Coordinates of C-alpha atoms in Angstrom, one line a residue:
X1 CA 0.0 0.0 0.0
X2 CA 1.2 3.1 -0.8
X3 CA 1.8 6.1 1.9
X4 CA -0.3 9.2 1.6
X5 CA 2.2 12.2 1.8
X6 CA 2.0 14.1 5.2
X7 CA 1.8 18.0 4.4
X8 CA 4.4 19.9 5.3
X9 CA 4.7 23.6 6.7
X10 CA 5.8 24.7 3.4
X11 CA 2.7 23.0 1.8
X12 CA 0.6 24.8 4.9
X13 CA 1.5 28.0 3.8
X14 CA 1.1 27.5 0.1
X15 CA -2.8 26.5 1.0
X16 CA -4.2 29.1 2.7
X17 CA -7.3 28.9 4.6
X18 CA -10.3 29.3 2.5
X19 CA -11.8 32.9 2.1
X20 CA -15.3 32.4 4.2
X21 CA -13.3 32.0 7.3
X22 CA -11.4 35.7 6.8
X23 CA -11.9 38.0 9.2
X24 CA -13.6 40.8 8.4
X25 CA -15.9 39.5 6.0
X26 CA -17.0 41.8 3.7
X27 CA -20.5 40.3 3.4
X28 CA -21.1 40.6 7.2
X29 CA -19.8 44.2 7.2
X30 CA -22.3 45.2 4.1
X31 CA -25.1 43.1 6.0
X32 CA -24.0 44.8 9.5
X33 CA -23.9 48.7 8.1
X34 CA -27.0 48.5 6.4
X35 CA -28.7 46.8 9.9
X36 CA -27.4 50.2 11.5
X37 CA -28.0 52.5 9.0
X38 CA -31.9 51.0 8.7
X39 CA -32.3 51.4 12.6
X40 CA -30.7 54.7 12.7
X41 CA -33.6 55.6 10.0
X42 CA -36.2 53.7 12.0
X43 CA -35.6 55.3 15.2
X44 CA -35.4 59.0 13.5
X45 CA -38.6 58.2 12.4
X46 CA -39.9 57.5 15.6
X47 CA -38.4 60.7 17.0
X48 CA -39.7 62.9 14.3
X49 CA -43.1 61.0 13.7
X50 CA -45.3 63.9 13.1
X51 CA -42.9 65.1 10.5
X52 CA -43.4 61.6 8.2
X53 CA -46.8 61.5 8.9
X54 CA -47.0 65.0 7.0
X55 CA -45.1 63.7 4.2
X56 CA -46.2 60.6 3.7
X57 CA -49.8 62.1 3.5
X58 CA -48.4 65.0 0.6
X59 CA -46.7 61.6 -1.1
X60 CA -50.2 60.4 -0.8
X61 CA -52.3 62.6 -1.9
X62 CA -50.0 63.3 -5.2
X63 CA -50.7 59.3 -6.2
X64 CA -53.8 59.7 -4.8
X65 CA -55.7 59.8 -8.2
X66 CA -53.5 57.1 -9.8
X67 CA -54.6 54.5 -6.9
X68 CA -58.2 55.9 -7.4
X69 CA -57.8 55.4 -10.9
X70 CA -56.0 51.6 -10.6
X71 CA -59.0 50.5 -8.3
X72 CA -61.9 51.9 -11.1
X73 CA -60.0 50.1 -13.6
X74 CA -59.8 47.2 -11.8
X75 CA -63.2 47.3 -11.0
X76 CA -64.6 48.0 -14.7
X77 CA -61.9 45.1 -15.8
X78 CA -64.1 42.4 -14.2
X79 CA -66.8 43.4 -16.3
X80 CA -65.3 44.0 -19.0
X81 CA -63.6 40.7 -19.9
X82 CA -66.8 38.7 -19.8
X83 CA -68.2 41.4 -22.2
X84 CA -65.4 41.1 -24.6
X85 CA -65.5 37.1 -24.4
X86 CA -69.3 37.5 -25.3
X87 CA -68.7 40.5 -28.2
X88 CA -66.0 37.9 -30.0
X89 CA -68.4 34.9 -30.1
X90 CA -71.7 36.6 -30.7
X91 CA -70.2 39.3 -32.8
X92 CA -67.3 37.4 -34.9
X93 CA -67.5 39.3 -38.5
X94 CA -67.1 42.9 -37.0
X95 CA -63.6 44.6 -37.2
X96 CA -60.9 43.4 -34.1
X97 CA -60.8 47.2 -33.7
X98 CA -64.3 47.8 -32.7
X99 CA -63.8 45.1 -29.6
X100 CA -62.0 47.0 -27.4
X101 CA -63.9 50.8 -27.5
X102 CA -67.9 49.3 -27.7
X103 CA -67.1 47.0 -24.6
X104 CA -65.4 49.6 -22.4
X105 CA -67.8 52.3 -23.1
X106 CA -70.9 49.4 -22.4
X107 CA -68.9 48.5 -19.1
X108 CA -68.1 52.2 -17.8
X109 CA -72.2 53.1 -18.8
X110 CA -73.1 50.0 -16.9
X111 CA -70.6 50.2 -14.0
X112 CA -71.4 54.0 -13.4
X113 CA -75.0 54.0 -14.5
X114 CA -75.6 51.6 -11.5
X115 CA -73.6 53.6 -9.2
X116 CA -75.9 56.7 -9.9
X117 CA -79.0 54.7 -10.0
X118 CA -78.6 53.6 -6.5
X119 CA -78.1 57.6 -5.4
X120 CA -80.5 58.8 -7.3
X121 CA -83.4 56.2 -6.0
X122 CA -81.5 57.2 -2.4
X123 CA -82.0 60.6 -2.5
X124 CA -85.7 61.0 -3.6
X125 CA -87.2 58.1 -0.9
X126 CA -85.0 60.1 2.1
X127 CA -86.9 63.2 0.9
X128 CA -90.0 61.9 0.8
X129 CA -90.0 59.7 3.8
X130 CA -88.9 62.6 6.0
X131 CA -91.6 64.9 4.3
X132 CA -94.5 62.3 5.4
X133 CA -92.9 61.4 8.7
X134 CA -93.0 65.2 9.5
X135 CA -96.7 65.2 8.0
X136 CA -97.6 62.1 10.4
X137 CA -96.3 63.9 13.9
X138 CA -99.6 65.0 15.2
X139 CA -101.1 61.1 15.3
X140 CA -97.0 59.9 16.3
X141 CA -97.7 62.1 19.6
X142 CA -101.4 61.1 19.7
X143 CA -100.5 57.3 20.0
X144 CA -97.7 58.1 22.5
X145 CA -100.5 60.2 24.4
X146 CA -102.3 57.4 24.9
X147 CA -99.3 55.2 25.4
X148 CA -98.2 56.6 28.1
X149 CA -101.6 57.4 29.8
X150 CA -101.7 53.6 29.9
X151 CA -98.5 53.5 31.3
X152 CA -99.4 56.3 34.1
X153 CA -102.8 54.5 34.9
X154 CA -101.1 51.0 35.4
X155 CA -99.0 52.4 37.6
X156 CA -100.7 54.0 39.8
X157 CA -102.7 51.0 40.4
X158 CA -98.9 50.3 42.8
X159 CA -99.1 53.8 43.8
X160 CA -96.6 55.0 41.6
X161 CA -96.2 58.5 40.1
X162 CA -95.5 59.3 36.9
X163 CA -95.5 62.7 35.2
X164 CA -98.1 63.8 33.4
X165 CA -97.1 63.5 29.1
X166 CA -97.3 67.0 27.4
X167 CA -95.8 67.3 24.2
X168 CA -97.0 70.2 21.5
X169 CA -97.1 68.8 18.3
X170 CA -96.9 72.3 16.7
X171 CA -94.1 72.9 18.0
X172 CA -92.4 70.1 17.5
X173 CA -93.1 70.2 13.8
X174 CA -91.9 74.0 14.0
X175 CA -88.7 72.4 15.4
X176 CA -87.9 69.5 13.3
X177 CA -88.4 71.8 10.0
X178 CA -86.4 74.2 11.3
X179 CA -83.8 71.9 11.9
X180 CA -84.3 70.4 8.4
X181 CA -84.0 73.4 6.7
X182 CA -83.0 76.2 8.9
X183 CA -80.5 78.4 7.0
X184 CA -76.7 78.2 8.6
X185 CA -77.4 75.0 11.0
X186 CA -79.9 73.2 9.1
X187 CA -79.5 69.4 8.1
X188 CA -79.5 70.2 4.4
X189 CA -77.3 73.2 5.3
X190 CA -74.7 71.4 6.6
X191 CA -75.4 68.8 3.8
X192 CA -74.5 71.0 1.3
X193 CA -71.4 72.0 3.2
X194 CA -69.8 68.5 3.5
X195 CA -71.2 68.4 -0.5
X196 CA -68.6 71.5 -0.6
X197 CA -65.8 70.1 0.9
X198 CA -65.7 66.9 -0.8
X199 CA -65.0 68.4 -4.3
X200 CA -61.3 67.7 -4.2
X201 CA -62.2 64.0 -3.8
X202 CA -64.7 64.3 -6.7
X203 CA -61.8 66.2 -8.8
X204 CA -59.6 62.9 -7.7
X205 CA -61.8 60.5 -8.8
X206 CA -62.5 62.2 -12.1
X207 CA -58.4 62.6 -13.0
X208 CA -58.9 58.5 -11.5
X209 CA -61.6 57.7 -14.3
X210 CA -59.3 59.5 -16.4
X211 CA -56.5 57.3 -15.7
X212 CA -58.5 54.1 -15.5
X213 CA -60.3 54.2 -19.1
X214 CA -56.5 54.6 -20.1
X215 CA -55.3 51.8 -18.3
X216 CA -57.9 50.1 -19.6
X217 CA -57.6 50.9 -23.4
X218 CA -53.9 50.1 -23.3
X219 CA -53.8 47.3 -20.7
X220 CA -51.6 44.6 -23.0
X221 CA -49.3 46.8 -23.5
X222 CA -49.1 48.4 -20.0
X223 CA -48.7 44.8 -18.3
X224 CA -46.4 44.1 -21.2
X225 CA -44.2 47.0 -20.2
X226 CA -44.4 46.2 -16.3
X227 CA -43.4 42.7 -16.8
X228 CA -40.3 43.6 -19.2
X229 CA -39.2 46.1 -16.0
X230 CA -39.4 43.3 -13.8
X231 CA -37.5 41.0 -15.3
X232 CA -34.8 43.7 -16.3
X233 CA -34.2 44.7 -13.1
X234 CA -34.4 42.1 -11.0
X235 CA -32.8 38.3 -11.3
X236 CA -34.3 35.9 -13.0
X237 CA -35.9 33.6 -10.2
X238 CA -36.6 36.6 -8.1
X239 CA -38.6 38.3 -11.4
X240 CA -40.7 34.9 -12.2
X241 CA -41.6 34.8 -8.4
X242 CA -42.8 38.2 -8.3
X243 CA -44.8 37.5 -11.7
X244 CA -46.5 34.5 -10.1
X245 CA -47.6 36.5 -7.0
X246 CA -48.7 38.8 -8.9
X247 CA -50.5 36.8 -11.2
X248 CA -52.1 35.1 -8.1
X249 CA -52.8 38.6 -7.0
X250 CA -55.0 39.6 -9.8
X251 CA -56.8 36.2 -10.0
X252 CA -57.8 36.0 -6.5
X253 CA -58.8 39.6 -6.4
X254 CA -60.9 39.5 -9.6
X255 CA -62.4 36.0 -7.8
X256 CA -63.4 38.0 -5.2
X257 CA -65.0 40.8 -6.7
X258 CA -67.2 39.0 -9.3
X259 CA -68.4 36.7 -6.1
X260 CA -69.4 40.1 -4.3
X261 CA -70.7 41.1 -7.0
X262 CA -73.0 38.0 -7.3
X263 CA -73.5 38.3 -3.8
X264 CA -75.0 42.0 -3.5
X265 CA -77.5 41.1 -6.7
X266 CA -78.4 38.3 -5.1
X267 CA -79.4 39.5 -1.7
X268 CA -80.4 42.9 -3.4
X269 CA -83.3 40.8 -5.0
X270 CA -84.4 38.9 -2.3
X271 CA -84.2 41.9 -0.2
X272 CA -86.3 43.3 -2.8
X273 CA -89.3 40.6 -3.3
X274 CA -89.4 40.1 0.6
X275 CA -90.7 43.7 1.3
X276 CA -93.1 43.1 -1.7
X277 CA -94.6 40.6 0.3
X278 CA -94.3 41.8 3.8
X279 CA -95.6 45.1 2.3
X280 CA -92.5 47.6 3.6
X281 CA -92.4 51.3 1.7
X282 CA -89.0 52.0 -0.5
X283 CA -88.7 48.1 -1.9
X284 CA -86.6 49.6 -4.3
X285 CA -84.4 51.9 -2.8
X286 CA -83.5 50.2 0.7
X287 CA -83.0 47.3 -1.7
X288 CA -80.3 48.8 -4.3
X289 CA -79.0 50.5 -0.9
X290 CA -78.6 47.1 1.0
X291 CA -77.3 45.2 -2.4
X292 CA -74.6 47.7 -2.6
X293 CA -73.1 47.9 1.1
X294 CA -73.1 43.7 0.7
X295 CA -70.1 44.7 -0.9
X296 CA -68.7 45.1 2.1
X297 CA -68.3 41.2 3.5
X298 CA -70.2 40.1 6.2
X299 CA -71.0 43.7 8.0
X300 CA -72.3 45.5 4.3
X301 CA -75.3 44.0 4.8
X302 CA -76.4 45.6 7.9
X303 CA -75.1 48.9 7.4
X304 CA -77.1 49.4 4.3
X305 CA -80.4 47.4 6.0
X306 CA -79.8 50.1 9.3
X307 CA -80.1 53.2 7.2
X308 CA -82.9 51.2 4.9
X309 CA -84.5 50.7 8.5
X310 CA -84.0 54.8 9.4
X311 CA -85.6 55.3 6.5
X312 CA -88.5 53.0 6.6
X313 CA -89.1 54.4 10.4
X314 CA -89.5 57.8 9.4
X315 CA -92.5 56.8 6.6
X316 CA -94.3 53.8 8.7
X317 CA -92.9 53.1 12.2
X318 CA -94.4 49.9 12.6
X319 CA -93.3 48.5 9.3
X320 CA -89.6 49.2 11.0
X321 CA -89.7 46.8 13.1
X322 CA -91.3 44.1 10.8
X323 CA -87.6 44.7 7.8
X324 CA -85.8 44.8 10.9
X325 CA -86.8 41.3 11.6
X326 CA -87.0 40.4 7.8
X327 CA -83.8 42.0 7.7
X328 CA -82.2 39.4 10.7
X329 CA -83.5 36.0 8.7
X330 CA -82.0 37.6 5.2
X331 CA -78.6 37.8 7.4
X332 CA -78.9 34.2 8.6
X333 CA -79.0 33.4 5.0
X334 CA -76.7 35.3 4.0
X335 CA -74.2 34.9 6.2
X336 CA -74.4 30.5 6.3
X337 CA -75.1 30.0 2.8
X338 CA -74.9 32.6 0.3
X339 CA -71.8 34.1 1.2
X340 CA -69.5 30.9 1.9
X341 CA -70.5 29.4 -1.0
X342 CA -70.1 32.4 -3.5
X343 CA -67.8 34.3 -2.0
X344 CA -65.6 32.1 0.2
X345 CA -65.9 29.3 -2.8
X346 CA -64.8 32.2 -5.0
X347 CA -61.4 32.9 -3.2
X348 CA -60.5 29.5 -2.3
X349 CA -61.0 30.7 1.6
X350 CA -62.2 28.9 4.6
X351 CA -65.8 30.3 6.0
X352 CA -63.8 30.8 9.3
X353 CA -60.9 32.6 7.9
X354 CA -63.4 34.9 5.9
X355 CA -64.8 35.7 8.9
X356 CA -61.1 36.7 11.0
X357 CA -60.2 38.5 8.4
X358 CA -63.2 41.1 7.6
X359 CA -62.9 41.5 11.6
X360 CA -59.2 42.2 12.0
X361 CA -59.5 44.3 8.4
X362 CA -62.1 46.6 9.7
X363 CA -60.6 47.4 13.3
X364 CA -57.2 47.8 11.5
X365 CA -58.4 50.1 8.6
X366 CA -62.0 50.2 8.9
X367 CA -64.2 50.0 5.8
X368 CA -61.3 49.8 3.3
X369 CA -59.9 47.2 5.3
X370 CA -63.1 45.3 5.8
X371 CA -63.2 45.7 1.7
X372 CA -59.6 44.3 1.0
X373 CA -59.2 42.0 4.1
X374 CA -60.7 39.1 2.6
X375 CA -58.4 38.7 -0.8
X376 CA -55.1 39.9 1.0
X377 CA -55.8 36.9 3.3
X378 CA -56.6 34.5 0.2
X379 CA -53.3 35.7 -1.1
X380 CA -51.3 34.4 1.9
X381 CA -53.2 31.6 2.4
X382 CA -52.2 30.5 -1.0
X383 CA -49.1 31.1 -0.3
X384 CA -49.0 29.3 2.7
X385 CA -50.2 26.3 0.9
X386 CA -47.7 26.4 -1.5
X387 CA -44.8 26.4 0.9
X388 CA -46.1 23.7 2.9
X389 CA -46.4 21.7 -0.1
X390 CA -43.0 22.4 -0.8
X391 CA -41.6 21.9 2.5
X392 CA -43.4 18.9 2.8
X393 CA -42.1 17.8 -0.9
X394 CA -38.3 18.1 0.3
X395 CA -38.9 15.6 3.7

């Protein structure tokens, strides 16, 4: 057998040790002075918290129309794909270049036209049912009269006395009209006044629309530009990762949307042919209200049935109570069937997880949150799946 030869000093020093185990290593360094640097940023921030609070809200409000813009053109997007897929079968002889402007002008008309329907049919019924509850007063403080002399009389019978009820109904009316439409501190004074201050948000979401029928027009080639950015500036695994999440992104999102969508029709037209038959005022427009808070998951529902119930109580009191009741057995449904099955089935979400995350959403960020909640937590649960399917794949 032959003898392995023994290394010598001179062999020792001709081998040096291998770079990793140099000390300083530059990687650590890089890794260790940007750790500072970030803290040192961090806990400036924290000192001067008020100052990035300002500029983060000027950085805001510059994209402000561009997000406003992204979200309308997102939202038109979902119908406007199913309209295009429908234009190229029924409508297969007529020019490619026609495709594109008929459907997005049919989708913004419909998208929009809906929106303004549902104010418009708003409006009118709160008018009127605060006209006729004012009208109804006298025979409101009439049955309370007698109400309440029924109260006093019962209780006396345990000697107990109550004060006598005296309410003018003149007066009253003089009051509540005055408050209505009393000039400086009236309702539809200070109405008007919010109306006021609110234009900037209407100028934002008319640059948004704007911005949005562009995206829209020129969407191919906007993703086709976005995608060539990626993968120029970042690596090539890190690029086709950021593709897929972003590809999962838009599907889960545009899953979600079309199942609220389905959703708020749906419980928009039971909501609708229930107060037909039970005989509630304003079928129409506490309907269209209530179908389009569903979009809001789980909570929509009642928001829109609480001001459909406001409303309803100023025209016919007693009818109140009877949607309020209506209203709790359309939740039931709603809540246990309609909306794990559309919605939940939609997204690829667990009823329960729908549920956590429309809760933690809305404390966190309220309404917005409450509207986004449910497909940000689709995303990571996706996500999740996947790497547990690859972790488990590698034991």
């Amino acid at each position: 057998m032959e003898k392995k030869p023994q290394n010598t000093a001179g062999d020792r020093n001709k081998n040096p040790a291998p770079q990793g185990s140099k000390w300083p290593d530059k990687t650590i360094i890089r890794y260790i002075t940007r750790a500072l640097v970030l803290l040192i940023i961090f806990a400036w921030a924290l000192v001067n918290l008020d100052v990035v609070l300002r500029f983060l809200g000027k950085v805001l409000a510059l994209f402000t129309p561009f997000l406003i813009g992204g979200a309308i053109a997102f939202l038109i997007n979902v119908v406007l794909r199913p309209l295009e897929c429908c234009w190229n079968k029924v409508c297969r002889k007529a020019p490619a270049k026609l495709v594109r402007p008929v459907c997005l002008t049919a989708s913004t008309v419909l998208v929009l036209g809906i929106l303004f329907a549902v104010v418009f049919m708003m409006i009118p019924s709160l008018r009127e049912s605060g006209e006729e509850f004012v009208q109804n007063i006298p025979l409101y403080v009439e049955e309370i009269g007698r109400w309440w002399t029924g109260v006093v009389q019962f209780a006396a019978k345990y000697n107990i006395v109550l004060p006598e009820y005296t309410i003018d109904s003149d007066l009253l009316i003089e009051k509540l009209t005055a408050l209505i439409s009393d000039e400086g501190s009236g309702i539809l004074t200070v109405t008007w006044g919010a109306a006021i201050s609110v234009l900037s948000v209407l100028v934002d979401v008319l640059l948004g629309l704007v911005f949005a029928l562009y995206l829209l027009a020129k969407k191919e080639v906007v993703a086709a530009h976005l995608k060539k950015l990626v993968v120029t500036v970042l690596p090539q695994k890190k690029a086709q990762r950021l593709l897929s999440i972003a590809s999962l992104t838009n599907q889960t999102f545009t899953n979600f949307v079309s199942g609220q969508l389905t959703e708020a029709v749906i419980i928009g037209v039971l909501c609708f042919f229930g107060m037909l038959i039970l005989g509630i005022p304003y079928a129409g427009a506490v309907s269209a209200f209530v179908a389009v808070t569903a979009l809001v998951p789980i909570f929509g529902a009642w928001i829109g049935g609480g001001l459909g119930a406001f409303l309803i109580l100023l025209a016919e009191p007693g009818k109140a109570l009877w949607f309020i009741l209506f209203l709790l057995v359309l939740q039931q449904v709603e809540g246990n069937l309609i909306y794990p099955k559309v919605v939940g089935k939609s997204v690829g979400l667990p009823g329960l997880l729908v549920l956590m995350a429309v809760t933690i959403g809305g404390e966190a960020f309220g309404i917005l949150g409450m509207l986004f909640s449910v497909p940000v937590c689709a995303v990571l649960y996706s996500l999740y799946l996947e790497f547990m399917k690859k972790a488990s794949a590698r034991h």
